[in-house]
Tab-separated table of C-alpha atoms in Angstrom:
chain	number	residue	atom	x	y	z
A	80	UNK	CA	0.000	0.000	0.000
A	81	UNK	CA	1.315	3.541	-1.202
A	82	UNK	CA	2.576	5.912	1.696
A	83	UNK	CA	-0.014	8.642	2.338
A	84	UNK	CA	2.273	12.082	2.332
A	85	UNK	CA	-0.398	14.237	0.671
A	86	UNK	CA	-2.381	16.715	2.136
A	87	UNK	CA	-6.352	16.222	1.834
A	88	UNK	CA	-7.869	17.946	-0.779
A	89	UNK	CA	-10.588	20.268	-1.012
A	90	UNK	CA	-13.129	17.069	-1.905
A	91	UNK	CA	-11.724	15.219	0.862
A	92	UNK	CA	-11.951	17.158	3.591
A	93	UNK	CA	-15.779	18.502	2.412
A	94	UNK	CA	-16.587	14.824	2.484
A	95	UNK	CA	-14.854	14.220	6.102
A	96	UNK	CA	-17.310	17.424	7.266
A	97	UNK	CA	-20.489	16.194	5.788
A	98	UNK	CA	-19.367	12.406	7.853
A	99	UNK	CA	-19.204	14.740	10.975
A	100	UNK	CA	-15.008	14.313	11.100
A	101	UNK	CA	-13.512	17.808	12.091
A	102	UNK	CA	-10.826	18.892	13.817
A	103	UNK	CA	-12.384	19.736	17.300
A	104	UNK	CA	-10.885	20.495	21.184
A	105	UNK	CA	-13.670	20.072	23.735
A	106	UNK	CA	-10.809	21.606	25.526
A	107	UNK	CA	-11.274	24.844	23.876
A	108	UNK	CA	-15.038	24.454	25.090
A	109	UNK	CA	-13.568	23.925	29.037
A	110	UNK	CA	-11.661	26.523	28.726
A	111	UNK	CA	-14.182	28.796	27.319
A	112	UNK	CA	-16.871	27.993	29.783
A	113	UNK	CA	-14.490	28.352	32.505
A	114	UNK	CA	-13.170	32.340	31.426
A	115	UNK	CA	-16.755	32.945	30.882
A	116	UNK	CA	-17.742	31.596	34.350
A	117	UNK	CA	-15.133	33.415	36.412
A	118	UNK	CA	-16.043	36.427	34.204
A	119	UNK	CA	-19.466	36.546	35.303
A	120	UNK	CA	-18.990	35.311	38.925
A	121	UNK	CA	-16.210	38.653	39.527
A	122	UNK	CA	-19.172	40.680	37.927
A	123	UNK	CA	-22.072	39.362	39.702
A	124	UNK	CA	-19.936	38.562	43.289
A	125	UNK	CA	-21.711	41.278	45.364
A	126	UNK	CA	-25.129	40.152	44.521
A	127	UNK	CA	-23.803	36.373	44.837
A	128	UNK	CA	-22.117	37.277	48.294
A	129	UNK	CA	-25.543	38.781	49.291
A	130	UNK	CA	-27.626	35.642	48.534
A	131	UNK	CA	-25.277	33.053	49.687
A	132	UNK	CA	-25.731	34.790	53.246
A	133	UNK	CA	-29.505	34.423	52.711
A	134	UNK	CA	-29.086	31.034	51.865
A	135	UNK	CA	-27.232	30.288	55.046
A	136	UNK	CA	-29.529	32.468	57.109
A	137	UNK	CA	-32.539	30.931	56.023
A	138	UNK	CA	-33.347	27.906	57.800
A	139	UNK	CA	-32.519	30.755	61.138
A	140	UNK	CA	-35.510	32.596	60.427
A	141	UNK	CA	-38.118	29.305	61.008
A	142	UNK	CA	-35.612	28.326	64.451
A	143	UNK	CA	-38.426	28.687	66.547
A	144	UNK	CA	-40.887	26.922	64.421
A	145	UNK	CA	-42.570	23.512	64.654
A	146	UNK	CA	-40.007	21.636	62.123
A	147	UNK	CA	-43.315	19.874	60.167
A	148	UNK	CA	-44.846	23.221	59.757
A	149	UNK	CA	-42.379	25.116	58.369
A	150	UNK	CA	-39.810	22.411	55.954
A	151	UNK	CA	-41.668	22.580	52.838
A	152	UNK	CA	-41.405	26.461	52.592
A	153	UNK	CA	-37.458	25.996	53.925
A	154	UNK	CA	-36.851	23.705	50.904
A	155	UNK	CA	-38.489	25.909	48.671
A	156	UNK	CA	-36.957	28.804	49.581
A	157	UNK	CA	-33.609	27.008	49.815
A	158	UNK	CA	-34.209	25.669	45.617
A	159	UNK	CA	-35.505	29.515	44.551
A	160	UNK	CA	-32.217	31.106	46.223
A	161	UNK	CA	-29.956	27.940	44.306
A	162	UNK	CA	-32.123	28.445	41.136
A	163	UNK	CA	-31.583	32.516	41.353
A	164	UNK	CA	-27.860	31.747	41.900
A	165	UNK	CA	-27.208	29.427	39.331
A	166	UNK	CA	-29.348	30.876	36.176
A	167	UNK	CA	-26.747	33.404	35.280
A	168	UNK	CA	-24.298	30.859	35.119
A	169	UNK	CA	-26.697	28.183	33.598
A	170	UNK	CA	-27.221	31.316	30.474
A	171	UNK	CA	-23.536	31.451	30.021
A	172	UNK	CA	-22.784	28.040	29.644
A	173	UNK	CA	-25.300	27.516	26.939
A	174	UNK	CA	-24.550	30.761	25.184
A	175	UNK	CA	-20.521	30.110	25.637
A	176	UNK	CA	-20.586	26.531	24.572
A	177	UNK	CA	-22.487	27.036	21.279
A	178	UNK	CA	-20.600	29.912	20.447
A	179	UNK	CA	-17.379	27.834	21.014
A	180	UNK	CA	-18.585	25.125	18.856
A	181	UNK	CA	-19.457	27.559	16.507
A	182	UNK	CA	-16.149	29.395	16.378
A	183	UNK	CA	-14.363	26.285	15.659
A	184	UNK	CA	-16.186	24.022	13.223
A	185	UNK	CA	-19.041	26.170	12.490
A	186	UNK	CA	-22.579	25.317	11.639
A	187	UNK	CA	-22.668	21.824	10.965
A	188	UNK	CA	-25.751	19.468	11.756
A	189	UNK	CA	-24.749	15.387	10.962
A	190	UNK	CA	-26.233	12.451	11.342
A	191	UNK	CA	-23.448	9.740	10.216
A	192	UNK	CA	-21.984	9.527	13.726
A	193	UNK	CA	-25.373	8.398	15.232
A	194	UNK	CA	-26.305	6.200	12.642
A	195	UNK	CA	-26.584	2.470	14.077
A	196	UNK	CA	-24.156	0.501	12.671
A	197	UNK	CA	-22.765	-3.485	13.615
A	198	UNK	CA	-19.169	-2.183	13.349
A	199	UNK	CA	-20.074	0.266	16.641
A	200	UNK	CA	-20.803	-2.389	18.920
A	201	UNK	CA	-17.856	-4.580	17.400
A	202	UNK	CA	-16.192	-5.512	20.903
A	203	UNK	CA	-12.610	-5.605	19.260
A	204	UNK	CA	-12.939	-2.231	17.619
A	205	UNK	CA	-14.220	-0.892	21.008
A	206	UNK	CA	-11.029	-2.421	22.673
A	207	UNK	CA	-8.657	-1.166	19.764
A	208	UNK	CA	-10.323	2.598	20.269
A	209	UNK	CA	-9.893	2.198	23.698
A	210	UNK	CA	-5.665	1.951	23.581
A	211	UNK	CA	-5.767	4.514	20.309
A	212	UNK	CA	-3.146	7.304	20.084
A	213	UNK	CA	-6.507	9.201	20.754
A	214	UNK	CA	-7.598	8.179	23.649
A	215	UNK	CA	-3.583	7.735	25.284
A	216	UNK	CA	-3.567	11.788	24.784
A	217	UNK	CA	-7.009	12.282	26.257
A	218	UNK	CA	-6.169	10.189	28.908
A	219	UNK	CA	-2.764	12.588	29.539
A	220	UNK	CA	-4.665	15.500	29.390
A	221	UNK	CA	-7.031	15.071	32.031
A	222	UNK	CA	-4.510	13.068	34.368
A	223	UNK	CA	-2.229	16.617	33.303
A	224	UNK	CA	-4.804	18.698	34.548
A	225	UNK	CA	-5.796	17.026	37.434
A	226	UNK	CA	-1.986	17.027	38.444
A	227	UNK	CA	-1.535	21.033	37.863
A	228	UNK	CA	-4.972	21.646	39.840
A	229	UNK	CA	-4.134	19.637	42.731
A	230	UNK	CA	-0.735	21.610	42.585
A	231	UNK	CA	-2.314	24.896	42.149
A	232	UNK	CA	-5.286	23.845	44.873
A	233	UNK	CA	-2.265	22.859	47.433
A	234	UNK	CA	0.136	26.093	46.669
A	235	UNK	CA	-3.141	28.601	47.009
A	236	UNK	CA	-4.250	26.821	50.155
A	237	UNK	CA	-0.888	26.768	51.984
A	238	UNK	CA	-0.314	29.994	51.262
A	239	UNK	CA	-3.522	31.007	52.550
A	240	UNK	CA	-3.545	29.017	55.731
A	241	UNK	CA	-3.534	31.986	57.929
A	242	UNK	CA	-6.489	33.674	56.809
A	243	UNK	CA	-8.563	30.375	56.990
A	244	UNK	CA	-7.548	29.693	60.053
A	245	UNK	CA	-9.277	33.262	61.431
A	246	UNK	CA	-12.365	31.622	59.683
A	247	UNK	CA	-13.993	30.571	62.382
A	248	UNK	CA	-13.700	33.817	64.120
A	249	UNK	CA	-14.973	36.262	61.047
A	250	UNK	CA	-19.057	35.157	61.474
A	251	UNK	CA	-21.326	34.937	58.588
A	252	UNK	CA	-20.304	38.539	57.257
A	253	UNK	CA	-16.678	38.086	56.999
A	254	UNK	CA	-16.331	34.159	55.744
A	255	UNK	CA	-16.910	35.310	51.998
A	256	UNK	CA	-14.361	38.163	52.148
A	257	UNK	CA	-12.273	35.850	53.717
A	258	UNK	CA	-12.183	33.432	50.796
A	259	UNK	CA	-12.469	35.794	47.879
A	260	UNK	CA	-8.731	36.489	47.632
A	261	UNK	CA	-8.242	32.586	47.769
A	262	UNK	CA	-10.779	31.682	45.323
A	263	UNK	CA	-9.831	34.590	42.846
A	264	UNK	CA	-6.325	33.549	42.678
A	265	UNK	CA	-7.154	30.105	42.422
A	266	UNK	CA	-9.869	30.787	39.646
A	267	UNK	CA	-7.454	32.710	37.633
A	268	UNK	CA	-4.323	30.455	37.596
A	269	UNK	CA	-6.915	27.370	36.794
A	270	UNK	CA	-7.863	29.622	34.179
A	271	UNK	CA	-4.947	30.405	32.643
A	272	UNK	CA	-4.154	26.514	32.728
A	273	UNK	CA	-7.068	25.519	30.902
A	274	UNK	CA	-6.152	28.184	28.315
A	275	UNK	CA	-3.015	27.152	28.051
A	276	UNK	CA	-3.911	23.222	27.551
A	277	UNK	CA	-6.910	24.083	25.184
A	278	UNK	CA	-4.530	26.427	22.957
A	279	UNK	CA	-1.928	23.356	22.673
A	280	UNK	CA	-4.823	20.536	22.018
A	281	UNK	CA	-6.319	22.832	19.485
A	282	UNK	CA	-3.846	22.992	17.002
A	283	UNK	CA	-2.552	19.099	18.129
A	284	UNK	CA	-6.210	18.011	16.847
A	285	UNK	CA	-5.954	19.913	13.489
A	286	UNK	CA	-2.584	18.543	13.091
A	287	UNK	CA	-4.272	14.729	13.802
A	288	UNK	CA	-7.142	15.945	11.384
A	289	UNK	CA	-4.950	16.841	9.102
A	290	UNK	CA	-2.419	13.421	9.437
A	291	UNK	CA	-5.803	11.250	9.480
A	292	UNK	CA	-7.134	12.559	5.961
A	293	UNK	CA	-3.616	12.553	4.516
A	294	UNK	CA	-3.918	11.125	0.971
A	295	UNK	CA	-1.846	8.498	-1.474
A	296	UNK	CA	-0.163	9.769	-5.142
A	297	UNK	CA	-2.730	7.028	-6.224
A	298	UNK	CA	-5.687	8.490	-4.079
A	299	UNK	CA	-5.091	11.995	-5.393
A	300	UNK	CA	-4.677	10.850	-8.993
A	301	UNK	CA	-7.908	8.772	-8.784
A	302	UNK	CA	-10.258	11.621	-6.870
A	303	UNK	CA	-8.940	14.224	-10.106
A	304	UNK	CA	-10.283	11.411	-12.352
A	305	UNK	CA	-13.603	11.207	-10.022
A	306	UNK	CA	-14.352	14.897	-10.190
A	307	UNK	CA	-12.439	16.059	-13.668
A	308	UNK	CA	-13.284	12.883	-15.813
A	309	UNK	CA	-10.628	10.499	-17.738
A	310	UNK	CA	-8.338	12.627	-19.784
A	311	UNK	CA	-9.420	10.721	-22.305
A	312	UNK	CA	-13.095	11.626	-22.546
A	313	UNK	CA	-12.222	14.984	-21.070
A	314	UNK	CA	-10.692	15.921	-24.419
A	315	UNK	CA	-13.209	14.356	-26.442
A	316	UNK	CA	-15.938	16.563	-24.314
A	317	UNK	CA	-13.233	19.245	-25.324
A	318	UNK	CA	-13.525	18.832	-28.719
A	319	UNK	CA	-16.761	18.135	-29.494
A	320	UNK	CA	-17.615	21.463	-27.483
A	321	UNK	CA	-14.986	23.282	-29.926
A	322	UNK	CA	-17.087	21.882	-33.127
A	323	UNK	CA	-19.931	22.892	-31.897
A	324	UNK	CA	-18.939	26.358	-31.298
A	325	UNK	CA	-17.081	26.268	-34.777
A	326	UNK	CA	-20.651	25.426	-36.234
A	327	UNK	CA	-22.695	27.583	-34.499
A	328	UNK	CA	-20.136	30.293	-35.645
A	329	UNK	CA	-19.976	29.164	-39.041
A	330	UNK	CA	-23.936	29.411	-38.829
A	331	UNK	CA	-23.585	33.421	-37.750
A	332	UNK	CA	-21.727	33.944	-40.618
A	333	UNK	CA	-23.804	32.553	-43.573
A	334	UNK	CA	-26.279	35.118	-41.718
A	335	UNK	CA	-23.778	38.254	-41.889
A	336	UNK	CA	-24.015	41.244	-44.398
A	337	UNK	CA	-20.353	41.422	-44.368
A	338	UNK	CA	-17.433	40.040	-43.577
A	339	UNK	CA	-14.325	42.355	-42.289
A	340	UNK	CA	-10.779	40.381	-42.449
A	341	UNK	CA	-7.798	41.705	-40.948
A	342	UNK	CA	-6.786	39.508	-43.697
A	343	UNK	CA	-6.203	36.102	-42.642
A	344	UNK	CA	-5.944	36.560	-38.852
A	345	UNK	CA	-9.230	37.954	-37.691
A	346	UNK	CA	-12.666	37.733	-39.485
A	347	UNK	CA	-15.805	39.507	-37.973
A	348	UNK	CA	-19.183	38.937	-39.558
A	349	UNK	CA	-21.425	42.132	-39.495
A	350	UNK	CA	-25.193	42.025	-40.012
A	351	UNK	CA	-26.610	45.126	-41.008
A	352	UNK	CA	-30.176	46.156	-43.568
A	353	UNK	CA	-30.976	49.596	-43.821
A	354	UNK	CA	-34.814	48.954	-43.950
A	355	UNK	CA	-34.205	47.399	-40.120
A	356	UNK	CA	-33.160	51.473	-38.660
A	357	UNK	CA	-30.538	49.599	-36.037
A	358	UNK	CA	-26.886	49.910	-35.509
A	359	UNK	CA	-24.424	47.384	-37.385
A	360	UNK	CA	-24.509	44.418	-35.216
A	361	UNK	CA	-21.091	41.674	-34.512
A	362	UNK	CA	-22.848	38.056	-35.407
A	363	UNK	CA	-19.753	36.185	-35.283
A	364	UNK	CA	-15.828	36.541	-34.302
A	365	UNK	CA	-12.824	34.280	-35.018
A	366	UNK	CA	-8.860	34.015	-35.221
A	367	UNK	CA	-6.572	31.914	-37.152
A	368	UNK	CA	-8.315	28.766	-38.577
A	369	UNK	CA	-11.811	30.226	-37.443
A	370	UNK	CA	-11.098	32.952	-39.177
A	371	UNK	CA	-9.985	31.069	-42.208
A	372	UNK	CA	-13.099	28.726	-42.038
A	373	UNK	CA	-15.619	32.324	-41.714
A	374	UNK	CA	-14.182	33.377	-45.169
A	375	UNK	CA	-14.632	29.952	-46.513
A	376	UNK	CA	-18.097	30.375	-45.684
A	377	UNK	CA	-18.485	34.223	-46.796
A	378	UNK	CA	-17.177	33.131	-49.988
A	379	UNK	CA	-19.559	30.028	-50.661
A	380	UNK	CA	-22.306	31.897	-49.025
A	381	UNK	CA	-21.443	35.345	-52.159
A	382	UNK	CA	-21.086	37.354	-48.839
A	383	UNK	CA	-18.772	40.289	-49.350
A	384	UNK	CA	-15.563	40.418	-47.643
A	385	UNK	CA	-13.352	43.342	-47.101
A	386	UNK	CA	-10.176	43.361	-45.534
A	387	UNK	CA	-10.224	46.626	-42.897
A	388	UNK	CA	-7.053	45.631	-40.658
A	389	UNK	CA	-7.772	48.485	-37.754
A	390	UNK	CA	-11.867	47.786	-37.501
A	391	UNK	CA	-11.335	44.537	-37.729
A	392	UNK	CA	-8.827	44.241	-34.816
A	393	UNK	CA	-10.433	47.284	-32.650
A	394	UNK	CA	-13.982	45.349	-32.955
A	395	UNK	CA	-12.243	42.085	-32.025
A	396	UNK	CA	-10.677	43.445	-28.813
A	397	UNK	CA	-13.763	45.782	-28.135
A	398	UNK	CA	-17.417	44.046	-29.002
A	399	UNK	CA	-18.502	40.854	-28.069
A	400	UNK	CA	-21.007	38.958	-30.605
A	401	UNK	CA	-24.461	40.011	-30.550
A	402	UNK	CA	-23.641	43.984	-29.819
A	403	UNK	CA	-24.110	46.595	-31.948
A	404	UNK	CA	-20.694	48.385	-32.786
A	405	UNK	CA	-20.000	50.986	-30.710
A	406	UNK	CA	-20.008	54.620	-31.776
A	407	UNK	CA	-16.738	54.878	-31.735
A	408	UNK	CA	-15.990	52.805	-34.469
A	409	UNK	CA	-19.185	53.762	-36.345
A	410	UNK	CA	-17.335	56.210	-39.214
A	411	UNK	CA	-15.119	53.264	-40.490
A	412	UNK	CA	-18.018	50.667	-40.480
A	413	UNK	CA	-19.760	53.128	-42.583
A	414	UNK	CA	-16.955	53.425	-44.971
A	415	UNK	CA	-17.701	49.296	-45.004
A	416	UNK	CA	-21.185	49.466	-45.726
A	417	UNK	CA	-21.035	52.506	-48.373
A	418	UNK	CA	-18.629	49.538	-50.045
A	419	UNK	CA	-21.049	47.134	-49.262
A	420	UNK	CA	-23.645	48.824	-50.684
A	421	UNK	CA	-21.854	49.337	-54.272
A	422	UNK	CA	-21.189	45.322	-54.346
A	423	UNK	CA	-24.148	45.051	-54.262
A	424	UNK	CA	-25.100	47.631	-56.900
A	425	UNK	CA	-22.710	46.489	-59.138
A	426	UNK	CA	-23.667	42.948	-58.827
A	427	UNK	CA	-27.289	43.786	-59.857
């Protein structure tokens, strides 16, 4: 089997999309959703502060109150102040992780990788995913992470023994100032770890994307003959499409009043009749053998043909077919037709 050293094409990796196959970090998500939520927590802290007192001071307000009476509206109060607390949070998650998705594979909606297949539940291809390349580096990851939170979680806490120690002492007012300066540093160096680790896996899993849709010299040559068509046939198609041009142009010209040569390089049929009131009009255009082949015609066809080397090449560069020549050029064509129109005078 040929080596694969060449880099997907276009074809290959639209067809890898449409399977659901794209290069993807849910680490990039993690660390998304986790700037996002200490973003909005540092915003929202003096509300939060404010209702995580009056979730601890709840239950104190019913103290004195039979306990059957009163621990349905406890609970309920207790779920409202959790709900109220985590809503903002619950909103940023969803809007964050869609918008993550979205920045890195955009909109794409499959349904290849649910499709129920025998292969799936194929217990040696689960055990040869399970020991994958893939997997190995997932695995490293998260036991990496772990590893530098534990480490961060021990450094942040040692160094802030002495204020937790004072805990005790600070009463329900003071124990959320006391852990804010903990919390924030330990929020933002977990943060900048998850950035770091999600910028690294992001680029590793385009470069696996990239090494997993890598292509064979045979696999490249045989998609071009997919998608262009055997060379073969593709000339044929080639040529018949040039024949059929050259007749519909040879048709134009048996139509044209005139014929202006520049001699044998450029011919440009003209169709002009007084009676009609309109501007002379280009019904055909060729070079070389086209050329060639539109006086072959004018001639069998007893259309004149005057050779007019500066019309002939200005209309050429200037007009396309089926336009009316341009004002510009209108005082030599009418030196053409004045000559067409003794021809014909002479030939009656």
């Amino acid at each position: 089997m040929s080596e694969k050293t060449e880099q997907p094409t276009p074809k290959k990796l639209r067809d890898a999309r449409q399977k659901g196959q794209v290069a993807k970090s849910q680490d990039v998500n993690s660390a998304a959703l986790t700037v996002a939520c200490f973003v909005t927590i540092s915003i929202l802290w003096p509300p939060y502060v404010e209702e995580c007192k009056a979730l601890l001071t709840l239950p104190t307000a019913f103290y004195t109150q039979p306990f059957r009476e009163v621990v349905d509206e406890v609970l309920y109060g207790i779920v409202f102040k959790i709900l109220l607390l985590s809503a903002p949070l619950l909103a940023v998650v969803m809007v964050v992780g869609i918008a993550a998705n979205f920045v890195q594979i955009g909109f794409l909606l499959v349904l290849e990788p649910i499709k129920p297949e025998l292969k799936k539940i194929n217990p040696l291809d689960k055990a040869k995913q399970m020991f994958s390349m893939k997997n190995l580096v997932e695995f490293g990851k998260s036991a990496l992470k772990v590893i530098i939170i534990a480490v961060l979680i021990f450094c942040v806490t040692r160094d802030a023994l002495d204020p937790l120690t004072r805990i005790p002492y600070a009463g329900k007012e003071g124990v959320l100032q006391s852990l804010k300066p903990m919390l924030s540093t330990l929020a933002v160096n977990i943060t900048l770890v998850y950035v770091a680790i999600a910028a690294a896996d992001y680029f590793f899993q385009k470069f696996q994307h990239i090494k997993q849709l890598k292509m064979s010299k045979d696999e490249v040559k045989r998609e071009f003959k997919e998608s262009e068509g055997n060379p073969e046939i593709k000339g044929k198609r080639k040529q018949l499409h040039q024949e059929m041009v050259m007749n519909d142009t040879m048709e134009r010209t048996r139509k044209a009043s005139v014929v202006v040569t520049n001699p044998t390089h450029l011919a440009i049929a003209i169709y002009y009749r007084e009676e009609d009131n309109q501007m002379p009009k280009v019904l055909a255009k060729g070079e070389d053998y086209v050329a060639r082949r539109m006086v072959e015609v004018a001639k069998q066809e007893g259309i004149p043909i005057m050779q007019h080397i500066p019309l002939a090449r200005a209309i050429y560069e200037k007009v396309d077919m089926d336009r009316f020549v341009p004002a510009d050029l209108i005082e030599p064509m009418a030196e053409v037709l004045r000559w067409v129109k003794e021809f014909h005078e002479q030939q009656h």
